[in-house]
PDB file of C-alpha atoms in Angstrom:
ATOM      1  CA  MET A   1     112.540 122.890  95.988  1.00  0.00           C
ATOM      2  CA  ALA A   2     109.755 123.819  93.604  1.00  0.00           C
ATOM      3  CA  GLU A   3     106.993 126.070  94.844  1.00  0.00           C
ATOM      4  CA  ASP A   4     104.209 124.143  96.535  1.00  0.00           C
ATOM      5  CA  ARG A   5     100.814 125.216  95.191  1.00  0.00           C
ATOM      6  CA  ASP A   6      98.995 123.816  98.239  1.00  0.00           C
ATOM      7  CA  LEU A   7     100.712 126.205 100.658  1.00  0.00           C
ATOM      8  CA  LEU A   8      99.049 129.456 101.630  1.00  0.00           C
ATOM      9  CA  PRO A   9     100.771 132.784 100.944  1.00  0.00           C
ATOM     10  CA  GLY A  10     103.415 133.314 103.617  1.00  0.00           C
ATOM     11  CA  GLU A  11     103.181 129.720 104.855  1.00  0.00           C
ATOM     12  CA  THR A  12     106.494 127.956 105.476  1.00  0.00           C
ATOM     13  CA  GLU A  13     106.997 124.223 105.073  1.00  0.00           C
ATOM     14  CA  LEU A  14     108.867 122.812 108.075  1.00  0.00           C
ATOM     15  CA  LEU A  15     108.829 119.129 107.249  1.00  0.00           C
ATOM     16  CA  ARG A  16     107.509 116.876 104.504  1.00  0.00           C
ATOM     17  CA  VAL A  17     107.651 113.095 104.708  1.00  0.00           C
ATOM     18  CA  HIS A  18     106.426 110.300 102.494  1.00  0.00           C
ATOM     19  CA  ARG A  19     105.242 106.998 103.874  1.00  0.00           C
ATOM     20  CA  HIS A  20     108.082 104.662 104.802  1.00  0.00           C
ATOM     21  CA  PRO A  21     109.521 102.607 101.890  1.00  0.00           C
ATOM     22  CA  VAL A  22     108.324  99.433 103.617  1.00  0.00           C
ATOM     23  CA  VAL A  23     104.924 100.314 102.085  1.00  0.00           C
ATOM     24  CA  ILE A  24     106.311  99.662  98.587  1.00  0.00           C
ATOM     25  CA  VAL A  25     107.847  96.387  99.722  1.00  0.00           C
ATOM     26  CA  ARG A  26     104.521  95.231 101.177  1.00  0.00           C
ATOM     27  CA  ARG A  27     102.633  96.145  97.999  1.00  0.00           C
ATOM     28  CA  THR A  28     105.094  94.547  95.579  1.00  0.00           C
ATOM     29  CA  ALA A  29     106.713  91.565  97.331  1.00  0.00           C
ATOM     30  CA  LEU A  30     104.100  88.908  96.555  1.00  0.00           C
ATOM     31  CA  PRO A  31     103.409  89.956  92.933  1.00  0.00           C
ATOM     32  CA  ILE A  32     107.144  90.098  92.213  1.00  0.00           C
ATOM     33  CA  LEU A  33     107.746  86.672  93.785  1.00  0.00           C
ATOM     34  CA  VAL A  34     104.943  85.196  91.662  1.00  0.00           C
ATOM     35  CA  ILE A  35     106.366  86.769  88.507  1.00  0.00           C
ATOM     36  CA  VAL A  36     109.883  85.509  89.301  1.00  0.00           C
ATOM     37  CA  ALA A  37     108.488  82.002  89.890  1.00  0.00           C
ATOM     38  CA  ILE A  38     106.601  82.082  86.575  1.00  0.00           C
ATOM     39  CA  LEU A  39     109.705  83.280  84.727  1.00  0.00           C
ATOM     40  CA  ALA A  40     111.895  80.648  86.402  1.00  0.00           C
ATOM     41  CA  VAL A  41     109.516  77.802  85.607  1.00  0.00           C
ATOM     42  CA  GLY A  42     109.167  79.044  82.031  1.00  0.00           C
ATOM     43  CA  ALA A  43     112.930  79.250  81.589  1.00  0.00           C
ATOM     44  CA  LEU A  44     113.511  75.749  82.964  1.00  0.00           C
ATOM     45  CA  LEU A  45     110.864  73.938  80.920  1.00  0.00           C
ATOM     46  CA  PRO A  46     112.335  72.215  77.886  1.00  0.00           C
ATOM     47  CA  LEU A  47     110.229  73.004  74.822  1.00  0.00           C
ATOM     48  CA  LEU A  48     110.408  72.398  71.100  1.00  0.00           C
ATOM     49  CA  ARG A  49     112.233  75.024  69.041  1.00  0.00           C
ATOM     50  CA  PRO A  50     109.196  76.909  67.593  1.00  0.00           C
ATOM     51  CA  VAL A  51     107.553  77.174  71.020  1.00  0.00           C
ATOM     52  CA  ALA A  52     110.819  78.238  72.710  1.00  0.00           C
ATOM     53  CA  THR A  53     110.896  81.512  70.749  1.00  0.00           C
ATOM     54  CA  LEU A  54     107.326  82.242  71.765  1.00  0.00           C
ATOM     55  CA  ARG A  55     108.191  81.400  75.397  1.00  0.00           C
ATOM     56  CA  TRP A  56     110.973  84.010  75.483  1.00  0.00           C
ATOM     57  CA  PHE A  57     108.629  86.589  73.984  1.00  0.00           C
ATOM     58  CA  VAL A  58     105.974  85.853  76.644  1.00  0.00           C
ATOM     59  CA  GLU A  59     108.596  86.056  79.397  1.00  0.00           C
ATOM     60  CA  LEU A  60     109.800  89.397  78.044  1.00  0.00           C
ATOM     61  CA  VAL A  61     106.221  90.744  78.080  1.00  0.00           C
ATOM     62  CA  ILE A  62     105.790  89.514  81.679  1.00  0.00           C
ATOM     63  CA  LEU A  63     109.061  91.182  82.698  1.00  0.00           C
ATOM     64  CA  ILE A  64     108.058  94.501  81.100  1.00  0.00           C
ATOM     65  CA  ALA A  65     104.650  94.319  82.823  1.00  0.00           C
ATOM     66  CA  ALA A  66     106.419  93.743  86.155  1.00  0.00           C
ATOM     67  CA  LEU A  67     108.618  96.800  85.621  1.00  0.00           C
ATOM     68  CA  VAL A  68     105.583  98.923  84.743  1.00  0.00           C
ATOM     69  CA  TYR A  69     103.826  97.630  87.879  1.00  0.00           C
ATOM     70  CA  LEU A  70     106.835  98.588  90.030  1.00  0.00           C
ATOM     71  CA  ASP A  71     106.947 102.039  88.456  1.00  0.00           C
ATOM     72  CA  VAL A  72     103.233 102.618  89.101  1.00  0.00           C
ATOM     73  CA  GLN A  73     103.621 101.541  92.733  1.00  0.00           C
ATOM     74  CA  TYR A  74     106.548 103.945  93.159  1.00  0.00           C
ATOM     75  CA  ILE A  75     104.544 106.830  91.677  1.00  0.00           C
ATOM     76  CA  ILE A  76     101.626 106.065  94.003  1.00  0.00           C
ATOM     77  CA  TRP A  77     103.997 105.949  96.986  1.00  0.00           C
ATOM     78  CA  ARG A  78     105.595 109.296  96.059  1.00  0.00           C
ATOM     79  CA  SER A  79     102.190 110.935  95.612  1.00  0.00           C
ATOM     80  CA  GLU A  80     101.385 110.543  99.318  1.00  0.00           C
ATOM     81  CA  SER A  81     102.901 113.098 101.665  1.00  0.00           C
ATOM     82  CA  LEU A  82     102.446 114.443 105.151  1.00  0.00           C
ATOM     83  CA  THR A  83     103.573 118.039 105.615  1.00  0.00           C
ATOM     84  CA  VAL A  84     103.994 120.189 108.717  1.00  0.00           C
ATOM     85  CA  THR A  85     103.995 123.926 108.080  1.00  0.00           C
ATOM     86  CA  ASP A  86     104.060 126.867 110.429  1.00  0.00           C
ATOM     87  CA  GLN A  87     100.234 126.999 110.174  1.00  0.00           C
ATOM     88  CA  ARG A  88      98.889 123.468 109.685  1.00  0.00           C
ATOM     89  CA  VAL A  89      99.372 119.760 109.086  1.00  0.00           C
ATOM     90  CA  LEU A  90      98.621 118.793 105.490  1.00  0.00           C
ATOM     91  CA  TYR A  91      98.020 115.269 104.184  1.00  0.00           C
ATOM     92  CA  ARG A  92      97.981 114.791 100.403  1.00  0.00           C
ATOM     93  CA  ARG A  93      97.614 111.788  98.121  1.00  0.00           C
ATOM     94  CA  GLY A  94      96.663 110.964  94.568  1.00  0.00           C
ATOM     95  CA  VAL A  95      98.199 110.749  91.131  1.00  0.00           C
ATOM     96  CA  PHE A  96      95.377 111.699  88.758  1.00  0.00           C
ATOM     97  CA  GLY A  97      92.747 112.710  91.296  1.00  0.00           C
ATOM     98  CA  ARG A  98      94.064 114.629  94.291  1.00  0.00           C
ATOM     99  CA  PHE A  99      92.894 114.403  97.906  1.00  0.00           C
ATOM    100  CA  SER A 100      94.121 116.656 100.681  1.00  0.00           C
ATOM    101  CA  ARG A 101      93.198 117.115 104.287  1.00  0.00           C
ATOM    102  CA  SER A 102      94.353 120.047 106.364  1.00  0.00           C
ATOM    103  CA  ILE A 103      94.410 120.436 110.140  1.00  0.00           C
ATOM    104  CA  GLY A 104      95.136 123.925 111.425  1.00  0.00           C
ATOM    105  CA  LEU A 105      97.696 124.007 114.236  1.00  0.00           C
ATOM    106  CA  GLY A 106      95.221 125.930 116.388  1.00  0.00           C
ATOM    107  CA  ARG A 107      92.854 122.940 116.215  1.00  0.00           C
ATOM    108  CA  VAL A 108      95.442 120.289 117.146  1.00  0.00           C
ATOM    109  CA  GLN A 109      94.782 119.041 120.671  1.00  0.00           C
ATOM    110  CA  ASP A 110      97.118 116.057 120.955  1.00  0.00           C
ATOM    111  CA  VAL A 111      99.643 114.059 118.954  1.00  0.00           C
ATOM    112  CA  SER A 112     100.187 110.369 119.740  1.00  0.00           C
ATOM    113  CA  THR A 113     102.711 107.970 118.256  1.00  0.00           C
ATOM    114  CA  ALA A 114     102.890 104.192 118.203  1.00  0.00           C
ATOM    115  CA  GLN A 115     105.520 101.783 116.922  1.00  0.00           C
ATOM    116  CA  GLY A 116     105.272  98.027 116.765  1.00  0.00           C
ATOM    117  CA  PRO A 117     108.311  95.738 116.795  1.00  0.00           C
ATOM    118  CA  PHE A 118     108.841  95.972 113.013  1.00  0.00           C
ATOM    119  CA  GLY A 119     108.253  99.722 113.131  1.00  0.00           C
ATOM    120  CA  ARG A 120     110.960 100.117 115.758  1.00  0.00           C
ATOM    121  CA  LEU A 121     113.298  97.887 113.796  1.00  0.00           C
ATOM    122  CA  PHE A 122     112.803  99.693 110.481  1.00  0.00           C
ATOM    123  CA  GLY A 123     112.110 103.213 111.798  1.00  0.00           C
ATOM    124  CA  TYR A 124     108.427 103.835 111.087  1.00  0.00           C
ATOM    125  CA  GLY A 125     105.221 104.102 113.062  1.00  0.00           C
ATOM    126  CA  THR A 126     101.759 105.568 113.362  1.00  0.00           C
ATOM    127  CA  VAL A 127     101.044 109.206 114.179  1.00  0.00           C
ATOM    128  CA  GLU A 128      97.601 110.159 115.471  1.00  0.00           C
ATOM    129  CA  VAL A 129      96.740 113.862 115.375  1.00  0.00           C
ATOM    130  CA  GLU A 130      93.711 114.714 117.504  1.00  0.00           C
ATOM    131  CA  SER A 131      91.939 117.874 116.498  1.00  0.00           C
ATOM    132  CA  ALA A 132      88.916 119.824 117.606  1.00  0.00           C
ATOM    133  CA  ALA A 133      87.096 118.694 114.452  1.00  0.00           C
ATOM    134  CA  ARG A 134      83.942 116.604 114.498  1.00  0.00           C
ATOM    135  CA  ASP A 135      85.832 113.526 113.254  1.00  0.00           C
ATOM    136  CA  GLY A 136      88.277 113.666 116.160  1.00  0.00           C
ATOM    137  CA  ALA A 137      91.625 112.159 115.170  1.00  0.00           C
ATOM    138  CA  GLU A 138      93.507 111.635 111.928  1.00  0.00           C
ATOM    139  CA  VAL A 139      95.667 108.508 111.879  1.00  0.00           C
ATOM    140  CA  PHE A 140      98.708 108.413 109.585  1.00  0.00           C
ATOM    141  CA  ASP A 141     100.451 105.060 109.300  1.00  0.00           C
ATOM    142  CA  HIS A 142     103.975 104.171 108.150  1.00  0.00           C
ATOM    143  CA  VAL A 143     105.396 107.598 109.021  1.00  0.00           C
ATOM    144  CA  PRO A 144     109.226 107.585 109.079  1.00  0.00           C
ATOM    145  CA  ASP A 145     110.542 108.443 112.568  1.00  0.00           C
ATOM    146  CA  PRO A 146     107.166 109.212 114.181  1.00  0.00           C
ATOM    147  CA  VAL A 147     108.816 110.584 117.336  1.00  0.00           C
ATOM    148  CA  GLY A 148     110.843 113.082 115.295  1.00  0.00           C
ATOM    149  CA  PHE A 149     107.688 114.039 113.376  1.00  0.00           C
ATOM    150  CA  ARG A 150     105.827 114.554 116.652  1.00  0.00           C
ATOM    151  CA  ASN A 151     108.699 116.671 118.023  1.00  0.00           C
ATOM    152  CA  VAL A 152     108.653 118.963 114.987  1.00  0.00           C
ATOM    153  CA  LEU A 153     104.874 119.331 115.290  1.00  0.00           C
ATOM    154  CA  PHE A 154     104.997 119.946 119.058  1.00  0.00           C
ATOM    155  CA  GLY A 155     107.803 122.441 118.595  1.00  0.00           C
ATOM    156  CA  GLN A 156     105.618 124.397 116.202  1.00  0.00           C
ATOM    157  CA  LEU A 157     102.558 124.099 118.444  1.00  0.00           C
ATOM    158  CA  HIS A 158     104.466 125.504 121.401  1.00  0.00           C
ATOM    159  CA  GLY A 159     105.960 128.494 119.612  1.00  0.00           C
ATOM    160  CA  GLY A 160     109.206 127.108 118.204  1.00  0.00           C
ATOM    161  CA  HIS A 161     110.305 126.155 114.748  1.00  0.00           C
ATOM    162  CA  GLY A 162     110.582 122.454 115.423  1.00  0.00           C
ATOM    163  CA  ALA A 163     111.889 120.877 118.568  1.00  0.00           C
ATOM    164  CA  ALA A 164     115.245 119.223 118.904  1.00  0.00           C
ATOM    165  CA  PRO A 165     114.961 115.557 119.807  1.00  0.00           C
ATOM    166  CA  ARG A 166     115.284 114.675 123.452  1.00  0.00           C
ATOM    167  CA  PRO A 167     118.496 112.934 124.528  1.00  0.00           C
ATOM    168  CA  GLY A 168     118.431 109.328 123.405  1.00  0.00           C
ATOM    169  CA  GLU A 169     115.856 109.912 120.653  1.00  0.00           C
ATOM    170  CA  PRO A 170     116.975 109.814 117.019  1.00  0.00           C
ATOM    171  CA  ALA A 171     116.891 112.910 114.890  1.00  0.00           C
ATOM    172  CA  LEU A 172     114.573 112.736 111.920  1.00  0.00           C
ATOM    173  CA  PRO A 173     116.339 110.535 109.332  1.00  0.00           C
ATOM    174  CA  ASP A 174     116.701 111.361 105.652  1.00  0.00           C
ATOM    175  CA  ARG A 175     114.686 108.271 104.656  1.00  0.00           C
ATOM    176  CA  GLY A 176     111.513 109.422 102.953  1.00  0.00           C
ATOM    177  CA  ARG A 177     112.195 113.040 103.844  1.00  0.00           C
ATOM    178  CA  VAL A 178     112.192 115.872 101.358  1.00  0.00           C
ATOM    179  CA  PRO A 179     114.708 118.556 102.409  1.00  0.00           C
ATOM    180  CA  ARG A 180     113.345 122.068 102.652  1.00  0.00           C
ATOM    181  CA  SER A 181     115.101 124.896 100.914  1.00  0.00           C
TER     182      SER A 181
END
């Protein structure tokens, strides 16, 4: 893995996750369905020969715009990450402008997780990290395997290098996870 410029000297990355892919689906499902409907209606309408050529050109432009939109959404999704290191929890987002928030492990007081029915079905949830800061808690939504994330964080908080999952709990899946080197 390439060197991470946001890490401090001597800091080791234990886990980095991106928001669950369901985020992309939620952002793109309706626009893509609308575009498909427009293209289908345009393809089915019988038109005179000179207008038919223009119709195919317009549909091609719409299709290219849809692909660009999907690419932009993917880049935005990949730009968001939640990282646990041996010293802190780091949240980063942004493509052109960057935002990052860091919570030192010494300031973490509690870690809570929540999963709704769809989150349990698709393997994502919300992680709330309470810190001794003035703002209180940071809430991270759509985290893949929130229980596994919490276990890695608790393992580091309590002197280990990530905790093994308890019996019956899934290990952290590869979905959305960047392997460490």
